[in-house]
Tab-separated table of C-alpha atoms in Angstrom:
chain	number	residue	atom	x	y	z
U	1	UNK	CA	71.104	57.219	85.356
U	2	UNK	CA	72.543	55.152	86.905
U	3	UNK	CA	72.462	57.455	89.931
U	4	UNK	CA	75.874	57.809	91.594
U	5	UNK	CA	76.680	58.782	95.176
U	6	UNK	CA	79.976	59.463	96.954
U	7	UNK	CA	82.134	58.365	93.969
U	8	UNK	CA	81.483	54.637	94.527
U	9	UNK	CA	77.789	53.973	95.279
U	10	UNK	CA	75.665	53.096	92.230
U	11	UNK	CA	71.872	52.908	92.067
U	12	UNK	CA	70.521	51.173	88.955
U	13	UNK	CA	66.901	52.301	88.488
U	14	UNK	CA	64.196	51.048	86.146
U	15	UNK	CA	60.697	52.570	86.132
U	16	UNK	CA	58.317	50.475	84.026
U	17	UNK	CA	55.858	47.641	84.617
U	18	UNK	CA	57.576	44.255	84.660
U	19	UNK	CA	57.319	40.882	86.363
U	20	UNK	CA	61.074	40.902	87.056
U	21	UNK	CA	64.142	43.038	86.273
U	22	UNK	CA	67.748	41.881	86.508
U	23	UNK	CA	71.112	43.437	85.781
U	24	UNK	CA	73.479	41.642	83.401
U	25	UNK	CA	76.850	42.673	82.034
U	26	UNK	CA	80.569	42.685	82.609
U	27	UNK	CA	80.284	42.176	86.354
U	28	UNK	CA	77.918	39.207	86.090
U	29	UNK	CA	79.560	37.379	83.198
U	30	UNK	CA	76.499	38.418	81.177
U	31	UNK	CA	74.235	36.315	83.367
U	32	UNK	CA	71.097	38.123	84.635
U	33	UNK	CA	72.036	37.351	88.214
U	34	UNK	CA	71.671	40.700	90.015
U	35	UNK	CA	67.974	41.200	90.659
U	36	UNK	CA	66.422	44.618	91.015
U	37	UNK	CA	63.898	45.160	93.815
U	38	UNK	CA	60.458	46.617	93.112
U	39	UNK	CA	59.100	49.183	95.574
U	40	UNK	CA	55.694	47.890	96.616
U	41	UNK	CA	52.773	49.642	94.954
U	42	UNK	CA	54.952	51.155	92.186
U	43	UNK	CA	56.700	50.222	88.937
U	44	UNK	CA	60.020	51.497	90.341
U	45	UNK	CA	62.813	48.929	90.466
U	46	UNK	CA	66.281	49.474	91.943
U	47	UNK	CA	69.567	47.738	92.639
U	48	UNK	CA	72.342	49.327	94.723
U	49	UNK	CA	75.986	48.280	94.592
U	50	UNK	CA	79.534	49.640	94.784
U	51	UNK	CA	82.270	50.022	92.154
U	52	UNK	CA	85.749	51.576	92.225
U	53	UNK	CA	85.660	55.241	91.331
U	54	UNK	CA	87.506	54.675	88.024
U	55	UNK	CA	85.408	51.722	86.844
U	56	UNK	CA	83.702	51.476	83.450
U	57	UNK	CA	81.318	48.626	82.679
U	58	UNK	CA	78.902	47.457	79.974
U	59	UNK	CA	75.474	46.296	81.121
U	60	UNK	CA	71.869	45.630	80.130
U	61	UNK	CA	68.606	45.115	81.935
U	62	UNK	CA	66.818	41.782	81.494
U	63	UNK	CA	63.088	42.157	82.002
U	64	UNK	CA	60.603	39.340	82.509
U	65	UNK	CA	63.434	36.819	82.360
U	66	UNK	CA	64.065	37.086	78.622
U	67	UNK	CA	63.960	40.643	77.243
U	68	UNK	CA	67.437	42.165	77.057
U	69	UNK	CA	67.190	45.957	76.835
U	70	UNK	CA	69.332	49.050	77.158
U	71	UNK	CA	68.858	51.177	80.265
U	72	UNK	CA	66.122	53.595	79.068
U	73	UNK	CA	67.403	56.426	81.278
U	74	UNK	CA	71.106	56.125	80.415
U	75	UNK	CA	72.174	57.946	77.220
U	76	UNK	CA	75.650	56.338	77.218
U	77	UNK	CA	76.168	53.230	75.126
U	78	UNK	CA	79.154	51.189	73.998
U	79	UNK	CA	79.195	48.920	70.964
U	80	UNK	CA	79.964	45.241	71.323
U	81	UNK	CA	80.153	42.411	68.837
U	82	UNK	CA	76.467	41.765	69.619
U	83	UNK	CA	75.214	45.348	69.367
U	84	UNK	CA	75.135	48.237	71.845
U	85	UNK	CA	75.237	47.931	75.615
U	86	UNK	CA	74.514	50.605	78.175
U	87	UNK	CA	77.696	52.026	79.649
U	88	UNK	CA	78.360	52.954	83.263
U	89	UNK	CA	81.178	55.442	83.763
U	90	UNK	CA	82.152	56.024	87.358
U	91	UNK	CA	83.253	59.581	88.275
U	92	UNK	CA	86.964	58.784	87.977
U	93	UNK	CA	86.676	57.327	84.481
U	94	UNK	CA	87.190	59.721	81.590
U	95	UNK	CA	87.117	58.513	77.973
U	96	UNK	CA	90.412	59.357	76.275
U	97	UNK	CA	90.330	61.948	73.470
U	98	UNK	CA	91.913	59.708	70.840
U	99	UNK	CA	88.861	57.472	70.492
U	100	UNK	CA	86.806	60.284	68.948
U	101	UNK	CA	87.054	61.584	65.390
U	102	UNK	CA	89.037	64.837	65.316
U	103	UNK	CA	88.390	66.974	62.236
U	104	UNK	CA	91.342	69.276	63.019
U	105	UNK	CA	94.125	66.716	62.446
U	106	UNK	CA	95.435	64.902	59.336
U	107	UNK	CA	93.890	61.531	58.636
U	108	UNK	CA	95.333	58.376	57.208
U	109	UNK	CA	93.676	56.326	54.515
U	110	UNK	CA	92.298	52.783	54.521
U	111	UNK	CA	92.962	50.543	51.534
U	112	UNK	CA	90.925	47.393	50.943
U	113	UNK	CA	92.695	44.370	49.575
U	114	UNK	CA	91.936	40.670	49.213
U	115	UNK	CA	94.359	37.994	50.344
U	116	UNK	CA	94.104	34.306	49.468
U	117	UNK	CA	95.719	31.634	51.612
U	118	UNK	CA	96.811	28.508	49.794
U	119	UNK	CA	97.386	26.700	53.093
U	120	UNK	CA	93.987	27.555	54.570
U	121	UNK	CA	92.172	27.465	51.253
U	122	UNK	CA	90.261	30.673	51.942
U	123	UNK	CA	90.186	34.351	51.078
U	124	UNK	CA	89.710	37.317	53.395
U	125	UNK	CA	89.378	41.084	53.070
U	126	UNK	CA	92.357	42.828	54.659
U	127	UNK	CA	92.454	46.564	55.302
U	128	UNK	CA	95.683	48.581	55.238
U	129	UNK	CA	96.024	51.876	57.134
U	130	UNK	CA	98.477	54.292	55.536
U	131	UNK	CA	99.353	57.349	57.646
U	132	UNK	CA	98.793	60.880	56.392
U	133	UNK	CA	101.636	61.931	54.108
U	134	UNK	CA	102.480	58.371	53.045
U	135	UNK	CA	104.841	57.682	51.397
U	136	UNK	CA	107.708	59.860	52.542
U	137	UNK	CA	110.802	59.411	50.445
U	138	UNK	CA	113.331	57.059	51.982
U	139	UNK	CA	111.082	56.150	54.923
U	140	UNK	CA	110.705	52.548	56.044
U	141	UNK	CA	107.579	52.441	58.179
U	142	UNK	CA	107.079	50.379	61.345
U	143	UNK	CA	104.095	48.051	61.150
U	144	UNK	CA	101.344	46.912	63.492
U	145	UNK	CA	99.035	44.015	62.603
U	146	UNK	CA	95.647	43.764	64.306
U	147	UNK	CA	93.877	40.441	64.658
U	148	UNK	CA	90.071	40.685	64.565
U	149	UNK	CA	90.983	43.566	62.311
U	150	UNK	CA	87.458	44.495	61.192
U	151	UNK	CA	86.368	44.810	64.832
U	152	UNK	CA	89.402	46.912	65.742
U	153	UNK	CA	88.242	49.373	63.080
U	154	UNK	CA	84.488	49.341	63.687
U	155	UNK	CA	84.267	48.649	67.439
U	156	UNK	CA	87.615	49.921	68.733
U	157	UNK	CA	87.985	53.101	66.640
U	158	UNK	CA	91.571	52.127	65.826
U	159	UNK	CA	91.691	54.479	62.848
U	160	UNK	CA	90.820	57.484	65.041
U	161	UNK	CA	93.372	56.352	67.608
U	162	UNK	CA	96.179	56.001	65.070
U	163	UNK	CA	95.377	59.376	63.492
U	164	UNK	CA	95.385	61.106	66.879
U	165	UNK	CA	98.528	59.491	68.276
U	166	UNK	CA	100.477	60.224	65.093
U	167	UNK	CA	99.203	63.806	64.793
U	168	UNK	CA	99.974	64.561	68.446
U	169	UNK	CA	103.439	62.993	68.104
U	170	UNK	CA	102.731	60.365	70.717
U	171	UNK	CA	103.812	57.610	68.310
U	172	UNK	CA	105.884	57.513	65.164
U	173	UNK	CA	104.123	57.117	61.824
U	174	UNK	CA	103.134	53.489	61.287
U	175	UNK	CA	101.402	51.304	58.749
U	176	UNK	CA	98.616	49.164	60.206
U	177	UNK	CA	97.265	45.900	58.813
U	178	UNK	CA	93.783	44.821	59.908
U	179	UNK	CA	93.262	41.083	59.401
U	180	UNK	CA	89.868	39.462	60.072
U	181	UNK	CA	89.465	35.762	60.838
U	182	UNK	CA	87.553	33.374	58.612
U	183	UNK	CA	87.288	30.474	61.076
U	184	UNK	CA	88.067	32.396	64.263
U	185	UNK	CA	88.352	29.780	67.006
U	186	UNK	CA	90.171	27.248	64.840
U	187	UNK	CA	92.581	29.854	63.442
U	188	UNK	CA	93.256	31.679	66.699
U	189	UNK	CA	93.486	28.799	69.190
U	190	UNK	CA	92.429	25.536	67.564
U	191	UNK	CA	93.430	23.034	64.927
U	192	UNK	CA	94.155	25.654	62.242
U	193	UNK	CA	96.460	27.779	64.381
U	194	UNK	CA	99.668	26.654	62.637
U	195	UNK	CA	98.156	27.051	59.172
U	196	UNK	CA	97.007	30.543	60.134
U	197	UNK	CA	100.465	31.340	61.512
U	198	UNK	CA	102.004	30.285	58.187
U	199	UNK	CA	99.439	32.406	56.353
U	200	UNK	CA	100.481	35.501	58.325
U	201	UNK	CA	104.246	34.975	58.177
U	202	UNK	CA	104.705	33.389	54.742
U	203	UNK	CA	101.774	34.555	52.639
U	204	UNK	CA	100.318	37.826	53.913
U	205	UNK	CA	103.416	39.647	55.171
U	206	UNK	CA	105.557	39.024	52.060
U	207	UNK	CA	102.687	40.480	49.997
U	208	UNK	CA	102.425	43.514	52.302
U	209	UNK	CA	106.185	44.062	52.283
U	210	UNK	CA	106.310	43.871	48.499
U	211	UNK	CA	103.576	46.485	48.088
U	212	UNK	CA	104.252	48.985	50.882
U	213	UNK	CA	107.260	50.728	52.453
U	214	UNK	CA	107.369	48.552	55.563
U	215	UNK	CA	110.272	47.887	57.877
U	216	UNK	CA	111.292	44.255	58.057
U	217	UNK	CA	113.075	44.761	61.381
U	218	UNK	CA	111.144	42.598	63.902
U	219	UNK	CA	111.793	45.203	66.612
U	220	UNK	CA	109.603	47.550	64.532
U	221	UNK	CA	106.793	45.071	63.887
U	222	UNK	CA	104.005	44.363	66.358
U	223	UNK	CA	100.850	42.323	66.577
U	224	UNK	CA	97.890	43.290	68.759
U	225	UNK	CA	94.741	41.362	69.560
U	226	UNK	CA	92.023	40.998	72.178
U	227	UNK	CA	90.642	37.841	73.779
U	228	UNK	CA	91.414	34.961	71.389
U	229	UNK	CA	92.947	37.570	69.073
U	230	UNK	CA	95.465	38.246	71.827
U	231	UNK	CA	96.200	34.538	71.962
U	232	UNK	CA	97.157	34.393	68.282
U	233	UNK	CA	99.239	37.559	68.603
U	234	UNK	CA	101.214	35.910	71.409
U	235	UNK	CA	101.430	32.566	69.615
U	236	UNK	CA	102.802	33.922	66.337
U	237	UNK	CA	105.328	36.143	68.126
U	238	UNK	CA	106.612	33.242	70.203
U	239	UNK	CA	106.804	30.953	67.159
U	240	UNK	CA	108.312	33.610	64.867
U	241	UNK	CA	110.199	36.284	66.814
U	242	UNK	CA	112.201	36.881	63.636
U	243	UNK	CA	108.991	38.201	62.042
U	244	UNK	CA	107.299	40.106	64.894
U	245	UNK	CA	109.235	41.349	67.881
U	246	UNK	CA	106.329	42.869	69.818
U	247	UNK	CA	103.028	41.395	70.997
U	248	UNK	CA	100.118	43.203	72.620
U	249	UNK	CA	97.371	41.059	74.171
U	250	UNK	CA	94.237	42.624	75.671
U	251	UNK	CA	92.110	40.422	77.959
U	252	UNK	CA	93.807	37.512	76.297
U	253	UNK	CA	93.304	33.811	76.149
U	254	UNK	CA	96.643	32.010	76.648
U	255	UNK	CA	96.823	28.419	75.416
U	256	UNK	CA	99.345	26.090	77.118
U	257	UNK	CA	101.676	26.070	74.085
U	258	UNK	CA	102.411	29.757	74.668
U	259	UNK	CA	103.124	29.630	78.387
U	260	UNK	CA	105.099	26.395	78.090
U	261	UNK	CA	107.270	27.742	75.282
U	262	UNK	CA	108.045	30.950	77.139
U	263	UNK	CA	108.811	29.021	80.322
U	264	UNK	CA	111.032	26.387	78.718
U	265	UNK	CA	112.752	28.159	75.826
U	266	UNK	CA	115.718	30.493	76.210
U	267	UNK	CA	114.636	34.118	76.419
U	268	UNK	CA	113.371	35.345	73.042
U	269	UNK	CA	113.898	38.870	71.628
U	270	UNK	CA	110.319	39.908	72.357
U	271	UNK	CA	108.595	42.924	73.901
U	272	UNK	CA	105.174	42.358	75.528
U	273	UNK	CA	102.137	44.372	76.521
U	274	UNK	CA	99.374	42.681	78.550
U	275	UNK	CA	96.234	44.062	80.129
U	276	UNK	CA	93.172	42.649	81.803
U	277	UNK	CA	89.886	43.705	83.384
U	278	UNK	CA	89.028	42.970	86.984
U	279	UNK	CA	85.559	42.073	85.647
U	280	UNK	CA	86.993	40.015	82.784
U	281	UNK	CA	86.031	36.474	81.794
U	282	UNK	CA	86.745	34.417	84.892
U	283	UNK	CA	88.706	31.703	83.094
U	284	UNK	CA	91.089	34.181	81.466
U	285	UNK	CA	92.246	36.005	84.588
U	286	UNK	CA	94.547	33.234	85.963
U	287	UNK	CA	95.901	32.536	82.462
U	288	UNK	CA	97.022	36.142	82.022
U	289	UNK	CA	98.443	36.367	85.545
U	290	UNK	CA	100.360	33.137	84.994
U	291	UNK	CA	101.786	34.488	81.740
U	292	UNK	CA	102.750	37.711	83.491
U	293	UNK	CA	104.610	35.736	86.169
U	294	UNK	CA	106.464	33.684	83.531
U	295	UNK	CA	107.526	36.781	81.627
U	296	UNK	CA	108.699	38.510	84.788
U	297	UNK	CA	110.635	35.426	85.923
U	298	UNK	CA	112.457	35.349	82.576
U	299	UNK	CA	113.128	39.120	82.698
U	300	UNK	CA	111.151	39.874	79.542
U	301	UNK	CA	110.383	43.460	78.647
U	302	UNK	CA	106.772	43.741	79.786
U	303	UNK	CA	104.087	46.335	80.482
U	304	UNK	CA	101.049	45.048	82.391
U	305	UNK	CA	97.847	46.764	83.488
U	306	UNK	CA	94.668	45.688	85.212
U	307	UNK	CA	91.619	47.924	84.806
U	308	UNK	CA	88.295	48.086	86.623
U	309	UNK	CA	86.522	47.080	83.423
U	310	UNK	CA	85.251	43.970	81.688
U	311	UNK	CA	85.767	41.860	78.594
U	312	UNK	CA	84.605	44.487	76.141
U	313	UNK	CA	85.584	46.644	73.195
U	314	UNK	CA	85.007	49.682	75.392
U	315	UNK	CA	87.832	48.474	77.624
U	316	UNK	CA	90.190	47.659	74.763
U	317	UNK	CA	89.424	50.880	72.870
U	318	UNK	CA	90.048	53.034	75.921
U	319	UNK	CA	93.540	51.602	76.446
U	320	UNK	CA	94.770	50.803	72.939
U	321	UNK	CA	97.009	53.877	73.016
U	322	UNK	CA	99.239	52.213	75.616
U	323	UNK	CA	100.653	49.312	73.569
U	324	UNK	CA	100.941	51.623	70.542
U	325	UNK	CA	102.905	54.213	72.531
U	326	UNK	CA	105.028	51.465	74.063
U	327	UNK	CA	105.874	49.792	70.772
U	328	UNK	CA	106.177	52.868	68.542
U	329	UNK	CA	107.313	55.823	70.655
U	330	UNK	CA	107.737	59.133	68.888
U	331	UNK	CA	111.413	59.986	68.543
U	332	UNK	CA	112.259	63.650	68.180
U	333	UNK	CA	114.434	64.438	65.183
U	334	UNK	CA	117.727	65.696	66.625
U	335	UNK	CA	118.653	67.630	63.486
């Protein structure tokens, strides 16, 4: 379950006593607005709908108006920031191999470190991913910084993805920095955004560069984030293209300061990756499309995708390989 027919027809089925059953998830904006119908004289509830054959969505049942539960008959789940959801995979959707742990390939290591910000007046735990074989003599490693860093490790399987892409020579060896927020909304899109930007560019990165063999070439340094984390990745890159030359934003918020700067400033030396779900947060969809149009009108280097998925870590995990491959392509040694 759910029961699928003809690659696009979906029957959600629930078979238990209840006063009401509704479907909630990516396609409803997590509002229990799609009501299941009970077959008279039974405890069998159903709801029939259609999705594209390559769709993947998170969902839950809401019984009796208040009890949010996993689909008891669906063994597939996907973790979110609020716990697991049931996962619908349409016949054309296939989870990519890099999201799973592979015991046959070399694995990088994660180092825990603490970083204090004088400007913000707070301390946060930052994790550093060092690729297998680090350090190689004379090597200056490209760097990718993940906002919502703890979630990119625990919910997005970023460590598995990096290990796989490096081992399979789909990307060059990179160092990754996973930075969590302390005051997320204020730091990523609110009144602390400039203090947080200064923390990244003038406090954290000098400490990382002093300790590890990182390239300081902005064309070899990227930031990636999702939702409001995508917003701060875009914001810092636009404000400091001399520090980060690549920005990946998944299902991103886009505050006016970003779009206005990119529209009004001369073209900056930046490389962008954007993606979005067709079942994403309604308010974000026009913001991302507007940003895409601005970047295209200014002839920026841009890769854009729109998936039949929602605003979820399952979506971002399944496509994280794309900005990584774009920003850090494996280059064959010609020797």
